[in-house]
Tab-separated table of C-alpha atoms in Angstrom:
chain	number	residue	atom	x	y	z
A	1	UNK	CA	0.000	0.000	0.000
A	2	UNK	CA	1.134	2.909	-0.623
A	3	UNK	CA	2.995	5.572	1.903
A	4	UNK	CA	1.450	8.348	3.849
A	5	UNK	CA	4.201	10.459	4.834
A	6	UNK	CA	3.745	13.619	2.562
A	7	UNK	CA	1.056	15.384	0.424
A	8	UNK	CA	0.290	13.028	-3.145
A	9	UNK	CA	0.772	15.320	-6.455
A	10	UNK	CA	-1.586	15.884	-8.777
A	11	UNK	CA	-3.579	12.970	-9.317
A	12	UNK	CA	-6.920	12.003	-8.512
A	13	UNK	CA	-5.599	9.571	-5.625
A	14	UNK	CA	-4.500	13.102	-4.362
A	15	UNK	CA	-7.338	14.735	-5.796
A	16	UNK	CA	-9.577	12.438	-4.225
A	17	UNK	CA	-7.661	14.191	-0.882
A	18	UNK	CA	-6.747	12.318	1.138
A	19	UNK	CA	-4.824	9.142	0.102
A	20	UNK	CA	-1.297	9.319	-0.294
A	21	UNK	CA	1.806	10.889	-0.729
A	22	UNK	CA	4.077	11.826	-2.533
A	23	UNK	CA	7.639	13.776	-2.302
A	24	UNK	CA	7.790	15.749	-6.023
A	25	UNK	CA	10.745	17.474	-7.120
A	26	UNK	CA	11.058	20.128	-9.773
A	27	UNK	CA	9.980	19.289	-13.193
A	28	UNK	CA	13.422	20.344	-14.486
A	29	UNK	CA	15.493	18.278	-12.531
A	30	UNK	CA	16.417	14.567	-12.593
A	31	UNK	CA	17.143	12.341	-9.456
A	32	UNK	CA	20.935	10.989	-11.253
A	33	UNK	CA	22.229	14.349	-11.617
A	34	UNK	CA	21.989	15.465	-8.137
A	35	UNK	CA	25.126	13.633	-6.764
A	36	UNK	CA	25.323	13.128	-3.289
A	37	UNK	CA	21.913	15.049	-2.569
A	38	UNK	CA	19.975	11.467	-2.168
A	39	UNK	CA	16.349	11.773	-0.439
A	40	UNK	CA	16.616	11.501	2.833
A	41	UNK	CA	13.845	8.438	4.185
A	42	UNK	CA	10.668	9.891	6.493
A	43	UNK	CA	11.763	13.530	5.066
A	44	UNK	CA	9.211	15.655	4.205
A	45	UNK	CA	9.440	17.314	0.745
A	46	UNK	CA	6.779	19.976	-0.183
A	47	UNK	CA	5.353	18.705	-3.098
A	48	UNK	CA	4.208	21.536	-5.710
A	49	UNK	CA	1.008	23.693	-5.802
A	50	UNK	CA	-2.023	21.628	-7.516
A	51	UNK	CA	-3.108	25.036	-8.964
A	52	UNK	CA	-6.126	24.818	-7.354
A	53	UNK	CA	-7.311	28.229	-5.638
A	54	UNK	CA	-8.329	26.205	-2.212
A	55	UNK	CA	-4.298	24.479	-2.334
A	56	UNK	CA	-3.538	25.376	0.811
A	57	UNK	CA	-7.325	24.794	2.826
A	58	UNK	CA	-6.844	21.482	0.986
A	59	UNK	CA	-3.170	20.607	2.257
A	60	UNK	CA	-3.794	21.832	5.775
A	61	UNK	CA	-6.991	19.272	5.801
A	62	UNK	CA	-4.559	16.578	4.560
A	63	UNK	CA	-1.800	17.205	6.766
A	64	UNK	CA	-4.400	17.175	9.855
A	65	UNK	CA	-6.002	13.962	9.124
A	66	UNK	CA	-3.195	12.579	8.564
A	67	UNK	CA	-2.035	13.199	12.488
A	68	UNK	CA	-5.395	10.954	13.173
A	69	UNK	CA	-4.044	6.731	13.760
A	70	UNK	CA	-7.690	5.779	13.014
A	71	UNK	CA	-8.670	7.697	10.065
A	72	UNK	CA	-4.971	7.198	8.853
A	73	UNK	CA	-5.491	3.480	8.654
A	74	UNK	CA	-8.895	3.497	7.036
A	75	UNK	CA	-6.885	5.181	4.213
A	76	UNK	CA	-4.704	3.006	4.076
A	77	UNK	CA	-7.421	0.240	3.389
A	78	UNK	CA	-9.848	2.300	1.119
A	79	UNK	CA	-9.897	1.980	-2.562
A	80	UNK	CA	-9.923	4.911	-4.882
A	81	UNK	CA	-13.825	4.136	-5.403
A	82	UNK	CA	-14.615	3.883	-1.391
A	83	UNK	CA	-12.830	7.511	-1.385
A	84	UNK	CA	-14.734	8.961	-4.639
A	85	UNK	CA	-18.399	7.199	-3.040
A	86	UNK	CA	-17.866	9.787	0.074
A	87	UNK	CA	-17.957	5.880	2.171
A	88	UNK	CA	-14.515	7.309	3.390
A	89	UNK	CA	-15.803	10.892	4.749
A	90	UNK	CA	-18.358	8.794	7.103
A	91	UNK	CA	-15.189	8.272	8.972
A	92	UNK	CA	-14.263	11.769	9.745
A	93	UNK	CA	-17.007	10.894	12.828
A	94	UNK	CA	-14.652	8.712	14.704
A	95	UNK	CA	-11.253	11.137	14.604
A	96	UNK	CA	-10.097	12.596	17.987
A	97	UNK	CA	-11.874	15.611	19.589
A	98	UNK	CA	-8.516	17.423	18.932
A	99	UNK	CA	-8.016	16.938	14.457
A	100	UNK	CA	-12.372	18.083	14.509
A	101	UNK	CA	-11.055	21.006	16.666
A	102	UNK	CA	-8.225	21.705	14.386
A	103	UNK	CA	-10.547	20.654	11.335
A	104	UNK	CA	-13.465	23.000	12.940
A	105	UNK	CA	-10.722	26.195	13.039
A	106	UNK	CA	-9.412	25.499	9.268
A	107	UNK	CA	-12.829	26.085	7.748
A	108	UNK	CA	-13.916	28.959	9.972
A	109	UNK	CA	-10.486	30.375	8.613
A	110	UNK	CA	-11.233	29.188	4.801
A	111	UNK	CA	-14.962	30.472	5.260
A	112	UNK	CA	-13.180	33.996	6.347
A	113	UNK	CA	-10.998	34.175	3.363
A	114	UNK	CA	-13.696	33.383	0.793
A	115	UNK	CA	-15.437	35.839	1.834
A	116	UNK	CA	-12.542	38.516	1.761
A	117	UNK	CA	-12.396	37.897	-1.844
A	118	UNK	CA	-15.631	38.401	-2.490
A	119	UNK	CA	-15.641	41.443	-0.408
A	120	UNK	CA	-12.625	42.802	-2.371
A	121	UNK	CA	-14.679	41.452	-5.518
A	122	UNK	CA	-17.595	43.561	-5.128
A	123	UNK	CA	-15.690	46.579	-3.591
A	124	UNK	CA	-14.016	47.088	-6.916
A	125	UNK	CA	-17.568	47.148	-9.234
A	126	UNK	CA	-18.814	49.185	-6.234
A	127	UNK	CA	-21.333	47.077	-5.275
A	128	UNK	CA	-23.637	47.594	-2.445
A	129	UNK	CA	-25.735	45.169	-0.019
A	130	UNK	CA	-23.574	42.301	-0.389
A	131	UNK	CA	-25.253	38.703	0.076
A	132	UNK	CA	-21.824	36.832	1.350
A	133	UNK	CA	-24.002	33.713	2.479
A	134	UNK	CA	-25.421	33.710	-1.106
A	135	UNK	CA	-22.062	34.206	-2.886
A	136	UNK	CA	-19.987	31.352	-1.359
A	137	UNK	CA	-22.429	29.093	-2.632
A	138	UNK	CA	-19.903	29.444	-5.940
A	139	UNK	CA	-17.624	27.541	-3.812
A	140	UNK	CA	-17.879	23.495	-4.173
A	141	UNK	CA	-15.109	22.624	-2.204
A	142	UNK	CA	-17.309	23.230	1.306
A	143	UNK	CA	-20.649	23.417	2.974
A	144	UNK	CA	-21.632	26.941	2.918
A	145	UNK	CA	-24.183	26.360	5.567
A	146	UNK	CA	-22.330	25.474	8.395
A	147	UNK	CA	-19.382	28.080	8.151
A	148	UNK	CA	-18.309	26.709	11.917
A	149	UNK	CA	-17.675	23.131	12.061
A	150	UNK	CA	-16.086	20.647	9.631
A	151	UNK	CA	-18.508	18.154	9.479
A	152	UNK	CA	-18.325	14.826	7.096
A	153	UNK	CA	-20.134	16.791	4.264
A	154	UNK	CA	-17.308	19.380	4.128
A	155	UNK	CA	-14.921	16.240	3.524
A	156	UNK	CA	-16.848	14.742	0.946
A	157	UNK	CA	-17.092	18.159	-1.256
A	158	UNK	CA	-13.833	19.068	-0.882
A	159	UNK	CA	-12.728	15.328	-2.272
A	160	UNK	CA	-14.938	15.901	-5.120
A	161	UNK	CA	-14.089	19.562	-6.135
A	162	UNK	CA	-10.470	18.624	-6.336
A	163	UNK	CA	-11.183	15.729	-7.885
A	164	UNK	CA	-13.380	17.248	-10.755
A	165	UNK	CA	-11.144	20.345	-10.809
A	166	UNK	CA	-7.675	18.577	-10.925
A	167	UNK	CA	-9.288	16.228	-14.037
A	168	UNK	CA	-10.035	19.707	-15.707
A	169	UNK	CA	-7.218	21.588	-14.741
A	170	UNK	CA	-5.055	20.403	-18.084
A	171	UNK	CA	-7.468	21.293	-20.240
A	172	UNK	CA	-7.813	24.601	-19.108
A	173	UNK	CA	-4.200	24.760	-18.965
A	174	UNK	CA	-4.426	23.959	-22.968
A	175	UNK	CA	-7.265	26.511	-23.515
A	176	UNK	CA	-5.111	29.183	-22.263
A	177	UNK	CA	-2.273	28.212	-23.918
A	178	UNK	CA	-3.845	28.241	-27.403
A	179	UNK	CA	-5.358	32.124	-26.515
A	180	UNK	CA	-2.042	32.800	-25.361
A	181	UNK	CA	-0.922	31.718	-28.822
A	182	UNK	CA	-3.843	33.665	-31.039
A	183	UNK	CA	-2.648	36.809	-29.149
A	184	UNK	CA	0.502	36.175	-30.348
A	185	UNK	CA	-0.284	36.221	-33.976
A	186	UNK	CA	-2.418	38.747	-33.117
A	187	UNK	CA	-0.745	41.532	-31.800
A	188	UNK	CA	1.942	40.413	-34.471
A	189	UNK	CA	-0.731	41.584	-37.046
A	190	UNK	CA	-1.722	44.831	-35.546
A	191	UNK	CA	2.264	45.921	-35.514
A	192	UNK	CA	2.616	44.785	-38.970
A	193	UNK	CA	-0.286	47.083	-39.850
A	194	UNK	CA	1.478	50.072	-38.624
A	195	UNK	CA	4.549	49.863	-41.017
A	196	UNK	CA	5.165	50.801	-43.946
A	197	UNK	CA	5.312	47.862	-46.999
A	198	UNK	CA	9.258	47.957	-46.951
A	199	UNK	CA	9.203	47.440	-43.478
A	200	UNK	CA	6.542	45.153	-43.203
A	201	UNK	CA	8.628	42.720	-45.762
A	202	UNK	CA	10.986	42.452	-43.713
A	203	UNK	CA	9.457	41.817	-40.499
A	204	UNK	CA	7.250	38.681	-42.202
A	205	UNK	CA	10.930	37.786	-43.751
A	206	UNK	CA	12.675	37.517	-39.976
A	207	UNK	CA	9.653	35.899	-38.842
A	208	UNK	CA	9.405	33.040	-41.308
A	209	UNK	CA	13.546	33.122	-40.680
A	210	UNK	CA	12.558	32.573	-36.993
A	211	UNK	CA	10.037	29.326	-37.340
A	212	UNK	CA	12.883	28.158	-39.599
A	213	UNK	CA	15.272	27.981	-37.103
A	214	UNK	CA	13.418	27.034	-34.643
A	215	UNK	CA	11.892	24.096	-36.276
A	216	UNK	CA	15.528	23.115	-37.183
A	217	UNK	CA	16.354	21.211	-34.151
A	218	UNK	CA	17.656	17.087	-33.729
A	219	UNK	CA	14.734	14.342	-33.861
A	220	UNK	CA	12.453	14.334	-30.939
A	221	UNK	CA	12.005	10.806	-29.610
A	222	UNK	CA	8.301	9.622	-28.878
A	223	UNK	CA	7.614	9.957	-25.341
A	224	UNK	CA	7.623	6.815	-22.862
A	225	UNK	CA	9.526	5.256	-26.016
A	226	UNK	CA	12.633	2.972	-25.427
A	227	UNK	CA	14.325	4.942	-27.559
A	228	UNK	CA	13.260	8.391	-25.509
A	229	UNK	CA	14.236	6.270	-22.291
A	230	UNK	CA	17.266	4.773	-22.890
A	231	UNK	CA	18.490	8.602	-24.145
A	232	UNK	CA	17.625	9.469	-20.512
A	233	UNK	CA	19.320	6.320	-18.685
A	234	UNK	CA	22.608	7.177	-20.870
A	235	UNK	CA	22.847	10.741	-20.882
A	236	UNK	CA	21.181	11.884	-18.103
A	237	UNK	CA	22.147	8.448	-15.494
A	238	UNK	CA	25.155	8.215	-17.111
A	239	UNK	CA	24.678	4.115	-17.757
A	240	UNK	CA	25.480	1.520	-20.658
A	241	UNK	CA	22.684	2.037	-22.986
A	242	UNK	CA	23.156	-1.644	-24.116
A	243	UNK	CA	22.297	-2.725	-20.322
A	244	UNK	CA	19.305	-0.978	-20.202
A	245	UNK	CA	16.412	-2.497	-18.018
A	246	UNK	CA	13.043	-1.459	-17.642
A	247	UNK	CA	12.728	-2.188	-13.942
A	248	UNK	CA	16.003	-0.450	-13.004
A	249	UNK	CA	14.923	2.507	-14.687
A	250	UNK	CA	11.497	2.598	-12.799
A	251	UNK	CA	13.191	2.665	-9.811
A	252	UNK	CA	15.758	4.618	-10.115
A	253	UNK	CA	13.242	7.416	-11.136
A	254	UNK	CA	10.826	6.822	-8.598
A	255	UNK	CA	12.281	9.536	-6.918
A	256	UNK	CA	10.706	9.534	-3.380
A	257	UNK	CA	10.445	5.656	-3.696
A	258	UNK	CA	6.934	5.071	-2.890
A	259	UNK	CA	6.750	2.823	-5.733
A	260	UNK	CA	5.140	5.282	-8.223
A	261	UNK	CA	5.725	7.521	-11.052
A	262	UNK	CA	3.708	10.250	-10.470
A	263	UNK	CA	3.084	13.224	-13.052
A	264	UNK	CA	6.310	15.130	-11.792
A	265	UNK	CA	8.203	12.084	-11.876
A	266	UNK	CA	7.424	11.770	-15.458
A	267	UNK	CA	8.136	15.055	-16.994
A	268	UNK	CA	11.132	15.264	-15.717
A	269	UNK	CA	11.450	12.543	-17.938
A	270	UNK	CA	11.364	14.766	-21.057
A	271	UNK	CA	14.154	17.749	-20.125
A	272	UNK	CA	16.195	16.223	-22.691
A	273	UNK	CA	13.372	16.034	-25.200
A	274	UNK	CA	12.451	19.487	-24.608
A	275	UNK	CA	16.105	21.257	-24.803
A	276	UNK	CA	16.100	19.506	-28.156
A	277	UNK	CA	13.758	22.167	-29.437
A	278	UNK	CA	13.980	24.923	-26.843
A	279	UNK	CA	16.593	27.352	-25.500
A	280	UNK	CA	15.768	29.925	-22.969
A	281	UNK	CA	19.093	32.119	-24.955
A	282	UNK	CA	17.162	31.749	-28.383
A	283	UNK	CA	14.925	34.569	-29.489
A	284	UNK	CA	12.778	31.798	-31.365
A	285	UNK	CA	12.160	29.526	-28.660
A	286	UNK	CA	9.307	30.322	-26.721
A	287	UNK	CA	9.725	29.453	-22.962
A	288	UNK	CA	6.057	29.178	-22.726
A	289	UNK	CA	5.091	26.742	-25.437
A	290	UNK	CA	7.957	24.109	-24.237
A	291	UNK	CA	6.204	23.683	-20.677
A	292	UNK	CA	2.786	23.171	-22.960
A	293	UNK	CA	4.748	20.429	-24.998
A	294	UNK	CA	6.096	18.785	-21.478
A	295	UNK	CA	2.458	18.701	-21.058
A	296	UNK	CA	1.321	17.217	-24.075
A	297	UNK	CA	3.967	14.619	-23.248
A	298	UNK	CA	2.882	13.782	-20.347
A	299	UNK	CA	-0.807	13.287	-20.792
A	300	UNK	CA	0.225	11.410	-24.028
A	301	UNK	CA	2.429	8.711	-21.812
A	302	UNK	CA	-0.152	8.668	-18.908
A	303	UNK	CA	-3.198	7.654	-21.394
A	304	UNK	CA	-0.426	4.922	-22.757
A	305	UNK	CA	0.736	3.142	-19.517
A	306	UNK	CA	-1.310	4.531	-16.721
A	307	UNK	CA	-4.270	1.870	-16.826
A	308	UNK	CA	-6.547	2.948	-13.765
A	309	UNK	CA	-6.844	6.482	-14.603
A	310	UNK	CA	-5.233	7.032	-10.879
A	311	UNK	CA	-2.880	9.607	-12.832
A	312	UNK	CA	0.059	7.050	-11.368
A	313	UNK	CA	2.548	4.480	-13.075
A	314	UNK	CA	3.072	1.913	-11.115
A	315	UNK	CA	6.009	-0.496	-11.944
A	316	UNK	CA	3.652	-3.418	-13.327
A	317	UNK	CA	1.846	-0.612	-15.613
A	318	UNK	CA	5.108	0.539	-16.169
A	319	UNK	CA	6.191	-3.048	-17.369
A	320	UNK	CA	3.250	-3.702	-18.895
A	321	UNK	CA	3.841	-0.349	-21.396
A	322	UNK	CA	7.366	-1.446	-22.283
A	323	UNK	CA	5.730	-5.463	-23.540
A	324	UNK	CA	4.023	-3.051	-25.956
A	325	UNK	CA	4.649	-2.734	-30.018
A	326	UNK	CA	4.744	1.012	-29.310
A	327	UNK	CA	7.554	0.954	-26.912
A	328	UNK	CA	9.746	-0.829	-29.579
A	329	UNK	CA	8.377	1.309	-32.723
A	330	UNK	CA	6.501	3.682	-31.907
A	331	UNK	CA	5.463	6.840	-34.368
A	332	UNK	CA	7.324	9.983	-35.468
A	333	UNK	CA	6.476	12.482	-32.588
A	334	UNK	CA	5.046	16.034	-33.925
A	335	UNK	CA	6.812	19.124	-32.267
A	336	UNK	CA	4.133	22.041	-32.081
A	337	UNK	CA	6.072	23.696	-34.727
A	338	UNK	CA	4.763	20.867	-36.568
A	339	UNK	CA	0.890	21.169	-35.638
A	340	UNK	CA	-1.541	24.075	-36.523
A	341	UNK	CA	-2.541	25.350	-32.985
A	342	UNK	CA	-5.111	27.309	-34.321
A	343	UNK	CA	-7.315	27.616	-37.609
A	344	UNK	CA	-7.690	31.291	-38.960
A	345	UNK	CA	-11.494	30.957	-38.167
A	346	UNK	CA	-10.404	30.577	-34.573
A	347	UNK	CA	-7.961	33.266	-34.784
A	348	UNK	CA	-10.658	36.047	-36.452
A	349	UNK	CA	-13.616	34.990	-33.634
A	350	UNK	CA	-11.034	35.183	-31.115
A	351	UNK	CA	-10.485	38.742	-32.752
A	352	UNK	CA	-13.569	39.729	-32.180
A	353	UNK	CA	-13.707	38.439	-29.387
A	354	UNK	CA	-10.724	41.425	-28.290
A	355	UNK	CA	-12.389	43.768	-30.111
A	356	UNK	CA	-15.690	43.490	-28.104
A	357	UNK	CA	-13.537	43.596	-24.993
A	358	UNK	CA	-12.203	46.374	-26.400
A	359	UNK	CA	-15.509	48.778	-26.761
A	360	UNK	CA	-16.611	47.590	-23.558
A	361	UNK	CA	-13.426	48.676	-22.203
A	362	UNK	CA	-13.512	52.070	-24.094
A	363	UNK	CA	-16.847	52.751	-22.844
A	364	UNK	CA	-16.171	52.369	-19.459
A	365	UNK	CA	-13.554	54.840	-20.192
A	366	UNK	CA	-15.498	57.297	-21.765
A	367	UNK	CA	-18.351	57.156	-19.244
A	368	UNK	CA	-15.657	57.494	-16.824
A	369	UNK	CA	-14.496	60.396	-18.173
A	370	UNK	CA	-18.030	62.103	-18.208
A	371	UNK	CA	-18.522	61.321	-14.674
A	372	UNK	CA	-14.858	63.006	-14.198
A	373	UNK	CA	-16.193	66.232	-16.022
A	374	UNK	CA	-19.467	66.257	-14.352
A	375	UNK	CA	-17.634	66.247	-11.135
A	376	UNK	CA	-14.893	68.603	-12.399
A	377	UNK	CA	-18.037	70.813	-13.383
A	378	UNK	CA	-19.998	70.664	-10.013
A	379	UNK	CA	-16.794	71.347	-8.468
A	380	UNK	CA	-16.467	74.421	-10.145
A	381	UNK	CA	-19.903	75.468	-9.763
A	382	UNK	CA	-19.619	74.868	-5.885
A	383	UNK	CA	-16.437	76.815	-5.862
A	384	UNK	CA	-18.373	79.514	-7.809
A	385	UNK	CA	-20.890	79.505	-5.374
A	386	UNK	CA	-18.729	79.781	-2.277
A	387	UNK	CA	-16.545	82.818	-4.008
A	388	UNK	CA	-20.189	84.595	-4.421
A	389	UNK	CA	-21.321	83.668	-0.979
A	390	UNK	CA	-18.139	84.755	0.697
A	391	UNK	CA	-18.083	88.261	-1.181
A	392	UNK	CA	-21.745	89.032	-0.169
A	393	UNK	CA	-20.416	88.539	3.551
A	394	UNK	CA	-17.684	91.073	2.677
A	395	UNK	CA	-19.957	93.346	1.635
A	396	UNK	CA	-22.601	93.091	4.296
A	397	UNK	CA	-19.864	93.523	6.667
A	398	UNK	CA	-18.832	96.336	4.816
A	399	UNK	CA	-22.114	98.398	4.685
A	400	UNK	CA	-22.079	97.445	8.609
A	401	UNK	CA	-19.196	99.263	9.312
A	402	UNK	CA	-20.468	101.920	7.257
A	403	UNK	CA	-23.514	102.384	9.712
A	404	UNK	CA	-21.703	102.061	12.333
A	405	UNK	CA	-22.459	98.559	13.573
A	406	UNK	CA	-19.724	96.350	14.252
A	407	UNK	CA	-19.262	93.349	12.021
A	408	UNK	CA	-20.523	90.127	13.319
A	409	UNK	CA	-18.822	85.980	13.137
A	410	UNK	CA	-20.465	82.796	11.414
A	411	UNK	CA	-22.682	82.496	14.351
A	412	UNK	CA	-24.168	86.131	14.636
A	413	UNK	CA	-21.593	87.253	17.441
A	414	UNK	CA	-19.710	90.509	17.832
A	415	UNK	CA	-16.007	90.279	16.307
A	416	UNK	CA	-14.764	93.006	18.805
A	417	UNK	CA	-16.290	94.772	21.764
A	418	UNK	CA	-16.796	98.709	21.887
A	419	UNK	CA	-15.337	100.672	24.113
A	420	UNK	CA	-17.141	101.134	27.656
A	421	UNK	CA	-17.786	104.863	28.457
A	422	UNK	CA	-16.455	105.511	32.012
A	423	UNK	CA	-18.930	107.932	33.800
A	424	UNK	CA	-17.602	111.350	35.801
């Protein structure tokens, strides 16, 4: 079964809360090239942020049940379905008196914060008469209703909003990267519309240079491959390529050895794959699209080898993938220089998609700037006022003195006292 000494990545196991763990280390890195830097056994790595915006409410849950013998040994029993079901959240009723206390204080503390943003939120449209109860119930990952205790409910949803929201979270990752992309080519189009047709030749010359050179780069080796792997156990391990062994290499890249690869695990499979094609020094390599391709990579081995959907390799999946026709020949692996990330129909609705946002945006401004006059106007027309106000008080004090009656303040009283006539 599998260990329970640190917070699982992203996978639904983890997703599903409360299952394992896992010690990730940066995607960049790999486990042979750190010499003498070997994990140290019961040590606690922080594994990275699952991108979700309750991480933290979700880790601190984790780490407290975890401090629970009971609860930690029904996990250690309960099947990824058990967990999904809610069976396991019935459990939360036997813990100690102390994790529901601690439990109890987290959610009083996440209830607090959602409703800071949504305070901020509405604060910034100037909104009045706020409806926080109303408003958190946008917020899946906890019972709404009971913003005091954490009660077996509040386990339940926040097991399946991370586990729904970690299944979508590539693909939203992908939408952004392809708008990220179209804005690209966009703004590219609106500066090319600004020069002159010399000019313009021979920015659309450097560019076409640019997706020359960067599509001129050494043959990318398909992914989970044992081509792509045994590149990895000789240059990166440092090991005879002709001794290469499947089960050897599973292990020695099971990097917290809880006898999984988990996502992290696997891309930093592909650094070698990746600097192939991209150099952070090269003006045509695009930081940005080579962490999309380690994704594609990833989720393209994972739906290959990882047979429960647990978004885990375990070593007899792992096995199992390298038996395979694929592992011994697989296909040519397409680069996105090689794909169209976007048709032109996509590109010209995404357009107008700016362009709307655009208006809207210049609208505001404008009605902004009304309000700005209008205010700048009322302004001046108070300040008009006061100047006439204060030089009818001038001359009413004025025509005072000229009777012979001593000015008087705001509030009707004498500004100086006459003299007293002393009598003979």
């Amino acid at each position: 079964m599998k260990q329970l000494s640190v917070l699982p990545q992203q996978c639904i196991l983890l997703m599903t809360c409360l299952l394992m763990a896992l010690e990730a280390v940066p995607i960049d890195i790999d486990k042979t090239k750190v010499k003498g830097e070997g994990h140290v056994e019961g040590e606690k790595v922080e594994s990275p942020d699952t991108g979700l915006y309750y991480d933290e409410y979700l880790r601190q849950v984790i780490d407290v049940l975890e401090t629970d013998k009971h609860f930690r040994e029904k996990l250690q029993t309960a099947d990824i379905e058990e967990i999904k079901s809610g069976k396991l959240s019935r459990e939360l009723d036997l813990v100690s008196h102390h994790v529901r206390t601690r439990l109890d204080e987290l959610k009083r503390q996440e209830v607090a914060r959602l409703r800071m943003l949504i305070k901020a939120k509405m604060d910034s449209i100037q909104d009045t008469g706020i409806d926080h109860q109303a408003l958190l119930k946008q917020f899946e990952h906890l019972n709404h209703q009971n913003p005091d205790t954490f009660e077996p409910k509040d386990l339940d949803m926040l097991i399946k909003a991370a586990t729904s929201d970690l299944e979508n979270y590539d693909k939203t990752r992908h939408e952004e990267f392809k708008k990220y992309e179209m804005m690209k080519e966009h703004e590219r189009r609106e500066y090319l519309k600004t020069l002159d047709e010399e000019k313009r030749q021979r920015e659309e010359s450097k560019f076409e240079e640019m997706k020359k050179k960067h599509g001129d780069h050494p043959k990318v080796h398909h992914p989970g491959s044992k081509d792509q792997l045994k590149e990895v156990w000789e240059e990166a391990d440092g090991l005879d390529p002709n001794e290469f062994d499947p089960k050897t290499f599973f292990k020695l890249h099971d990097v917290n050895n809880d006898g999984f690869l988990d996502e992290q695990e696997l891309e930093a499979l592909f650094t070698k794959e990746l600097e192939k094609v991209y150099d952070p020094k090269n003006e045509e390599d695009d930081m940005v699209e080579m962490e999309e391709e380690r994704l594609r990579m990833r989720e393209h081995v994972m739906n290959e080898v990882d047979i429960n959907k647990d978004r885990l390799v375990t070593l007899e999946e792992f096995l199992r993938a390298t038996e395979k026709k694929e592992f011994l020949e697989p296909d040519s692996w397409e680069t996105l220089d090689q794909q169209q990330l976007f048709t032109e129909e996509e590109l010209k609705e995404f357009e107008s998609h700016i362009s709307q946002q655009e208006d809207e945006l210049r609208k505001k401004a404008e009605d902004l700037q009304k309000q700005k006059e209008e205010l700048q106007r009322q302004h001046d027309q108070l300040q008009a006022q006061k100047q006439e106000l204060q030089q009818v008080v001038k001359q009413m004090e004025q025509k005072k003195l000229q009777q012979g009656n001593p000015p008087a303040g705001p509030a009707g009283e004498l500004k100086f006292q006459p003299r007293m006539c002393l009598s003979v």
